[in-house]
């Protein structure tokens, strides 16, 4: 009898070891992470429902009940909000397309990272890009277990800012769309695929290394750009508008609602700038100034929206500090 019980326990232990080994090969669902209690117990963080639990989502069988004395409370922080955002985004995509593709290989060379990456994004349907991405660097034998894809996102996000592509220019510490190449058809196509790349980074929760201005991000999300945002991209324009706003008697500047031959509003040549309407005037000046970036910004936004509804990003910004 004793031997039989001993064998039974060994069998259970072997089965448990087999389950643990197989479980280790299965990724956690999107929006889940592993944590450890102060007692060294493993628990699971469900960012979608914003709870902590001992239940492993990869196991269908109910787990043995454990006391929740040492189970930490779910932390409502920025990391959790980002993970919740990504998990909800994946649920929406799964409902829209019916399935998420298992593995998608992107082949690029390190020497021509930008051009090769754009070509691969052109080749692949956005639906396929919702699958698990794997990077293959031409001429290298490395197998991507996650490190190469992270490296690709990081390096390409840096590469697109290189001045030789004439897509972005730097003002002080921040990057903005290059105003000298906003109508070039080839560049507009590249801006679109940069949007695809940004959408991919957000969808897959990868680090996107960028130093874009607040005006860029707000324009991308179709949010109002303030005069303080303009300061990051053009201090001369900022100072001119600030002078108007701070003036105690703007009428002495003899301004109307015109910039050159352009009417800021209908009948602008006949409308003087006064103390009562100077705020409207500066807001229209900002809108006119940023109008040169509309075509490339629309291209970037359209590329990004292959993966993320604009409303979700706007909602995320309204909830907290996205920009």
XYZ file of C-alpha atoms in Angstrom:
323
model
C 0.000 0.000 0.000
C 2.842 2.320 0.927
C 4.620 1.689 -2.378
C 1.408 2.383 -4.290
C 0.947 5.743 -2.518
C 4.594 6.576 -3.111
C 4.273 5.817 -6.838
C 1.078 7.878 -6.991
C 2.826 10.861 -5.418
C 5.776 10.493 -7.807
C 3.400 10.359 -10.759
C 1.645 13.494 -9.567
C 5.000 15.223 -9.106
C 6.122 14.183 -12.599
C 2.837 15.393 -14.066
C 3.221 18.715 -12.254
C 6.774 19.074 -13.581
C 5.560 18.308 -17.105
C 2.796 20.891 -16.779
C 5.227 23.501 -15.489
C 7.650 22.798 -18.346
C 4.948 23.020 -21.013
C 3.487 26.139 -19.414
C 6.887 27.867 -19.579
C 6.818 27.515 -23.371
C 3.406 29.181 -23.647
C 3.342 32.955 -23.614
C 1.008 34.729 -21.237
C -1.994 36.334 -22.948
C -1.655 39.977 -23.911
C -2.164 42.189 -20.873
C -0.895 39.627 -18.331
C 2.360 39.678 -16.367
C 3.961 37.603 -13.627
C 4.622 38.963 -10.146
C 6.081 37.591 -6.914
C 4.731 38.137 -3.406
C 6.901 39.018 -0.401
C 6.687 35.310 0.488
C 8.117 34.297 -2.881
C 4.798 33.074 -4.290
C 4.103 33.544 -7.985
C 0.981 35.495 -8.878
C -0.432 36.934 -12.098
C -1.259 40.545 -12.984
C -4.322 40.945 -15.192
C -4.055 44.460 -16.640
C -7.190 44.058 -18.752
C -9.435 43.583 -15.711
C -6.969 45.439 -13.458
C -6.721 42.728 -10.810
C -4.058 40.431 -9.333
C -4.724 36.719 -9.019
C -3.052 33.405 -8.260
C -4.838 31.866 -11.257
C -2.565 31.147 -14.220
C -4.498 32.174 -17.376
C -2.736 29.435 -19.375
C -4.285 26.689 -17.229
C -7.961 25.843 -17.648
C -8.164 23.759 -14.485
C -9.023 25.692 -11.327
C -6.020 26.238 -9.110
C -5.902 25.320 -5.444
C -7.278 28.136 -3.321
C -4.650 30.123 -1.502
C -4.962 32.790 1.135
C -4.905 36.262 -0.366
C -3.176 37.753 2.647
C 0.076 38.272 0.750
C -1.452 38.918 -2.701
C -0.640 42.570 -3.527
C -3.380 44.930 -4.633
C -3.369 45.917 -8.290
C -1.354 49.113 -8.832
C -3.041 51.771 -10.953
C 0.042 53.379 -12.495
C 1.259 54.443 -15.951
C 2.696 50.999 -16.734
C -0.641 49.385 -15.918
C -2.522 51.913 -18.051
C -0.235 51.217 -21.012
C -0.664 47.440 -20.643
C -4.444 47.856 -20.324
C -4.425 50.002 -23.478
C -2.461 47.379 -25.453
C -4.658 44.510 -24.215
C -7.859 46.340 -25.206
C -6.320 47.174 -28.562
C -5.560 43.500 -29.232
C -9.114 42.503 -28.304
C -10.502 45.014 -30.798
C -8.197 43.747 -33.553
C -9.079 40.114 -32.864
C -12.776 40.962 -33.207
C -12.150 42.959 -36.394
C -10.012 40.431 -38.286
C -11.110 37.179 -36.646
C -7.610 35.861 -35.996
C -4.105 36.999 -35.149
C -1.368 35.498 -37.329
C 1.228 33.455 -35.478
C 4.560 34.519 -36.942
C 5.604 37.187 -39.415
C 9.225 37.446 -40.567
C 10.703 40.794 -41.557
C 14.019 40.578 -43.419
C 16.308 43.630 -43.443
C 19.987 44.479 -43.714
C 21.752 46.612 -41.159
C 23.399 48.664 -43.928
C 20.066 49.669 -45.521
C 17.823 49.494 -42.475
C 15.469 52.321 -43.438
C 14.909 51.406 -47.108
C 14.660 47.662 -46.390
C 12.208 48.217 -43.540
C 9.977 50.477 -45.657
C 10.047 47.825 -48.433
C 9.030 45.086 -45.993
C 6.178 47.180 -44.572
C 5.021 47.810 -48.157
C 5.152 44.087 -48.923
C 3.208 42.913 -45.877
C -0.503 43.453 -45.361
C -1.175 45.264 -42.044
C -3.362 42.305 -40.998
C -0.305 40.010 -41.038
C 1.690 42.527 -39.024
C -0.630 41.990 -36.045
C 1.014 38.585 -35.617
C 4.187 37.846 -33.672
C 6.999 39.697 -35.420
C 10.390 38.163 -36.019
C 13.365 40.028 -37.443
C 15.958 38.424 -39.697
C 19.074 40.433 -40.453
C 20.456 39.455 -43.860
C 23.825 37.721 -43.631
C 23.396 36.917 -39.924
C 22.503 33.582 -38.334
C 20.924 34.915 -35.159
C 17.497 33.600 -34.151
C 15.080 36.216 -32.873
C 13.835 35.332 -29.409
C 12.641 38.883 -28.816
C 15.907 40.787 -28.628
C 16.268 41.428 -32.363
C 12.735 42.783 -32.741
C 13.295 45.186 -29.834
C 16.575 46.251 -31.433
C 14.810 46.782 -34.793
C 12.179 49.082 -33.284
C 14.812 51.051 -31.389
C 17.264 51.428 -34.293
C 14.634 52.185 -36.939
C 12.961 54.810 -34.743
C 16.368 56.488 -34.608
C 17.083 55.947 -38.314
C 13.945 57.697 -39.591
C 15.184 60.915 -37.938
C 18.460 60.894 -39.897
C 18.749 64.191 -41.866
C 19.760 62.394 -45.050
C 16.176 61.159 -45.527
C 14.905 64.772 -45.396
C 11.805 63.722 -43.473
C 12.391 65.360 -40.098
C 14.452 68.274 -38.848
C 15.625 69.120 -35.367
C 14.848 72.351 -33.531
C 16.779 72.526 -30.277
C 15.961 69.181 -28.593
C 12.876 68.234 -30.590
C 12.116 66.799 -34.024
C 9.418 68.048 -36.368
C 8.404 67.233 -39.929
C 10.803 68.922 -42.364
C 8.801 71.844 -43.834
C 10.894 71.863 -47.022
C 9.722 68.453 -48.262
C 6.051 68.198 -47.297
C 4.633 67.835 -50.838
C 7.117 65.335 -52.296
C 5.041 62.227 -53.313
C 7.885 59.847 -52.451
C 8.230 61.424 -49.024
C 4.476 61.279 -48.424
C 4.574 57.534 -49.049
C 7.479 57.205 -46.632
C 5.563 59.241 -44.028
C 2.674 56.791 -44.406
C 4.917 53.808 -43.639
C 6.515 55.684 -40.747
C 2.934 55.882 -39.431
C 2.617 52.126 -39.959
C 5.836 51.676 -37.979
C 4.618 53.909 -35.127
C 1.319 52.003 -35.051
C 3.222 48.708 -34.927
C 5.358 49.886 -32.013
C 2.262 50.892 -30.041
C 0.322 47.750 -30.958
C 3.141 45.404 -29.950
C 4.136 47.461 -26.915
C 7.677 48.105 -28.152
C 9.885 51.039 -27.240
C 9.809 53.784 -29.867
C 12.861 56.000 -29.455
C 11.814 59.499 -30.482
C 12.076 63.145 -29.537
C 9.155 64.642 -31.403
C 7.705 67.946 -30.296
C 4.420 68.296 -28.394
C 3.016 69.999 -31.493
C 3.803 66.863 -33.510
C 2.038 64.530 -31.074
C -0.966 66.812 -30.641
C -1.339 67.271 -34.394
C -1.092 63.509 -34.835
C -3.957 63.043 -32.355
C -5.907 65.987 -33.817
C -5.710 67.845 -30.500
C -5.394 71.605 -30.154
C -1.840 72.944 -30.306
C -1.106 75.707 -27.799
C 1.247 78.666 -28.086
C 3.581 76.977 -25.585
C 3.813 73.973 -27.938
C 4.874 76.314 -30.764
C 7.813 77.441 -28.632
C 9.429 73.998 -29.094
C 9.459 74.221 -32.884
C 9.800 77.939 -33.721
C 10.841 80.408 -31.043
C 10.534 83.362 -33.443
C 6.869 82.631 -34.159
C 6.290 81.972 -30.457
C 7.779 85.320 -29.420
C 5.703 87.209 -32.007
C 2.444 85.606 -30.877
C 3.349 85.976 -27.196
C 4.022 89.669 -27.733
C 0.512 90.062 -29.162
C -1.117 88.176 -26.296
C 0.822 90.058 -23.618
C 0.233 93.469 -25.152
C -2.016 95.811 -23.180
C -3.132 97.583 -26.354
C -2.711 95.418 -29.450
C -4.363 98.043 -31.692
C -1.110 99.994 -31.902
C 0.397 97.050 -33.840
C -2.062 97.753 -36.688
C -2.806 94.074 -37.404
C -5.680 92.452 -39.257
C -6.708 88.838 -39.866
C -4.316 88.436 -42.783
C -0.888 86.828 -43.154
C 0.520 88.103 -46.414
C -2.217 87.430 -48.958
C -3.831 84.694 -46.881
C -7.068 85.364 -44.998
C -7.088 83.773 -41.551
C -10.883 84.044 -41.675
C -13.386 85.266 -44.234
C -13.106 89.015 -44.709
C -9.868 89.042 -42.733
C -8.517 92.143 -44.490
C -11.375 94.152 -43.001
C -11.105 92.761 -39.457
C -8.701 94.525 -37.117
C -7.006 92.648 -34.287
C -8.291 93.986 -30.963
C -7.994 93.074 -27.310
C -11.285 91.198 -27.649
C -10.249 88.991 -30.602
C -6.459 88.700 -30.241
C -6.718 85.203 -28.732
C -8.702 84.041 -31.773
C -6.112 85.712 -34.007
C -3.168 83.875 -32.396
C -5.028 80.536 -32.539
C -5.690 81.017 -36.265
C -2.038 81.994 -36.788
C -0.939 78.738 -35.131
C -3.359 76.738 -37.278
C -2.061 78.462 -40.421
C 1.558 77.947 -39.396
C 1.008 74.224 -38.799
C -0.995 73.846 -42.030
C 2.195 73.265 -44.004
C 2.538 69.926 -42.180
C -1.020 68.713 -42.925
C -0.193 66.376 -45.843
C 2.641 64.430 -44.150
C 0.800 64.440 -40.806
C -2.299 62.969 -42.447
C -0.120 60.302 -44.097
C 1.479 59.347 -40.760
C -1.933 59.269 -39.058
C -3.441 57.040 -41.769
C -0.546 54.580 -41.488
C -0.818 54.443 -37.704
C -4.592 53.909 -37.807
C -4.080 50.523 -39.495
C -3.469 49.289 -35.944
C -4.943 51.839 -33.562
C -8.245 53.727 -33.694
C -7.512 57.408 -33.261
C -10.254 57.650 -30.628
C -8.382 55.190 -28.381
C -5.251 57.341 -28.398
C -7.276 60.484 -27.782
C -9.043 58.754 -24.892
C -5.685 57.606 -23.487
C -4.395 61.187 -23.615
C -7.525 62.521 -21.879
C -7.076 60.016 -19.031
C -3.507 61.011 -18.251
C -0.150 62.242 -19.443
C 0.480 60.737 -22.870
C 2.233 63.790 -24.297
